[in-house]
């Protein structure tokens, strides 16, 4: 399973809160996996330069057609700014037709709690999918 481990991108103040996002994408077909993976790497490069990003990680499970992201941000606006900026904006629009299912969850943690544990992110995603909340 190719993994880009947690990479610290910015140093928050010790008393700061971090806005965390976890996502899961399931690709429709194995033939779509290489494209989705390459575009994910492009979005990853963008994250590493995004203002307000504290850190990020990516897990790709190509044979399961599943991709997971985990990132922490200065605030909700920093995340939305990144999502609206190219190339992320075009990547997500262009990959919609290849995505069978997706899930997102958001929460806040004290900055000293970074990096967020993948087990926690997966638990929250599963709960989000179960409750739809």
Coordinates of C-alpha atoms in Angstrom, one line a residue:
X1 CA 0.0 0.0 0.0
X2 CA 1.8 3.2 -1.1
X3 CA 1.7 5.7 1.7
X4 CA 3.0 9.3 1.9
X5 CA 3.5 9.5 5.7
X6 CA 2.6 12.5 7.7
X7 CA 4.6 15.5 6.6
X8 CA 4.7 18.5 8.8
X9 CA 4.3 21.6 6.6
X10 CA 3.8 24.5 9.0
X11 CA 4.5 25.0 12.7
X12 CA 1.4 26.1 14.6
X13 CA 1.6 28.1 17.8
X14 CA 1.5 25.7 20.8
X15 CA -1.9 26.9 22.0
X16 CA -3.4 26.9 18.5
X17 CA -6.3 24.7 17.3
X18 CA -5.9 22.8 14.0
X19 CA -8.7 22.2 11.6
X20 CA -8.5 18.6 10.4
X21 CA -10.0 16.9 7.3
X22 CA -10.0 13.2 6.5
X23 CA -11.3 11.9 3.2
X24 CA -11.8 8.5 1.5
X25 CA -12.3 8.1 -2.3
X26 CA -13.3 4.9 -4.0
X27 CA -12.5 4.8 -7.7
X28 CA -15.0 3.2 -10.1
X29 CA -12.6 0.9 -12.0
X30 CA -9.0 -0.4 -11.8
X31 CA -8.3 1.3 -15.1
X32 CA -9.0 4.7 -13.4
X33 CA -6.6 4.1 -10.6
X34 CA -3.4 5.3 -12.3
X35 CA -5.0 8.6 -13.3
X36 CA -6.5 9.1 -9.9
X37 CA -3.1 8.3 -8.3
X38 CA -1.2 10.7 -10.5
X39 CA -3.7 13.5 -9.9
X40 CA -3.5 12.8 -6.2
X41 CA 0.2 13.3 -6.3
X42 CA -0.3 16.6 -8.0
X43 CA -2.7 17.7 -5.3
X44 CA -0.2 16.5 -2.7
X45 CA 2.5 18.8 -4.2
X46 CA 0.1 21.7 -3.9
X47 CA -0.6 20.9 -0.3
X48 CA 3.1 21.1 0.6
X49 CA 3.1 24.7 -0.6
X50 CA -0.4 25.8 0.6
X51 CA -0.6 28.7 3.1
X52 CA -2.1 27.5 6.4
X53 CA -1.3 23.8 5.9
X54 CA 0.1 22.2 9.1
X55 CA 0.6 18.7 7.7
X56 CA -0.8 16.0 5.5
X57 CA -0.7 12.3 4.7
X58 CA -2.0 10.1 1.8
X59 CA -2.7 6.4 1.7
X60 CA -3.3 4.7 -1.7
X61 CA -4.8 1.2 -1.9
X62 CA -4.7 0.8 -5.7
X63 CA -6.0 -2.8 -5.8
X64 CA -8.9 -1.8 -3.5
X65 CA -9.4 1.3 -5.7
X66 CA -9.3 3.4 -2.5
X67 CA -7.5 6.6 -1.6
X68 CA -7.3 8.2 1.8
X69 CA -6.2 11.7 2.7
X70 CA -5.6 13.3 6.1
X71 CA -4.6 17.0 6.5
X72 CA -4.5 19.6 9.2
X73 CA -4.9 23.3 8.6
X74 CA -4.7 26.7 10.4
X75 CA -8.4 27.1 10.1
X76 CA -11.4 26.1 7.9
X77 CA -10.7 29.0 5.5
X78 CA -7.2 27.9 4.8
X79 CA -8.5 24.5 3.8
X80 CA -11.2 26.1 1.6
X81 CA -8.7 28.4 0.0
X82 CA -6.5 25.4 -0.9
X83 CA -9.6 23.5 -2.3
X84 CA -10.6 26.5 -4.5
X85 CA -7.0 27.0 -5.9
X86 CA -5.6 25.4 -9.0
X87 CA -4.7 22.6 -9.6
X88 CA -6.8 21.1 -6.8
X89 CA -10.0 22.7 -8.1
X90 CA -9.6 21.2 -11.6
X91 CA -8.3 17.9 -10.3
X92 CA -11.4 17.3 -8.2
X93 CA -13.8 18.4 -11.0
X94 CA -12.0 16.2 -13.5
X95 CA -12.0 13.1 -11.3
X96 CA -15.7 13.2 -10.3
X97 CA -16.6 10.9 -13.1
X98 CA -14.1 8.3 -12.0
X99 CA -15.2 8.4 -8.3
X100 CA -17.7 5.8 -7.2
X101 CA -18.0 7.0 -3.6
X102 CA -16.4 9.6 -1.3
X103 CA -16.5 10.5 2.3
X104 CA -15.3 13.5 4.3
X105 CA -15.1 14.4 7.9
X106 CA -13.8 17.5 9.7
X107 CA -12.9 18.2 13.3
X108 CA -10.6 20.3 15.5
X109 CA -7.7 19.3 17.7
X110 CA -5.2 21.1 19.8
X111 CA -2.2 21.8 17.6
X112 CA 0.0 19.9 20.1
X113 CA -2.1 16.8 19.2
X114 CA -0.6 16.7 15.6
X115 CA -0.1 14.6 13.8
X116 CA -3.5 13.0 13.9
X117 CA -3.5 9.2 14.1
X118 CA -4.8 7.4 11.0
X119 CA -6.9 5.1 13.3
X120 CA -8.8 8.1 14.6
X121 CA -9.3 9.5 11.1
X122 CA -10.7 6.2 9.8
X123 CA -12.9 5.8 12.9
X124 CA -14.4 9.3 12.2
X125 CA -14.8 8.6 8.5
X126 CA -16.6 5.3 9.3
X127 CA -18.9 7.1 11.8
X128 CA -19.6 9.9 9.2
X129 CA -20.6 7.3 6.6
X130 CA -22.7 5.4 9.1
X131 CA -24.6 8.4 10.4
X132 CA -24.5 10.6 7.4
X133 CA -23.9 13.6 9.8

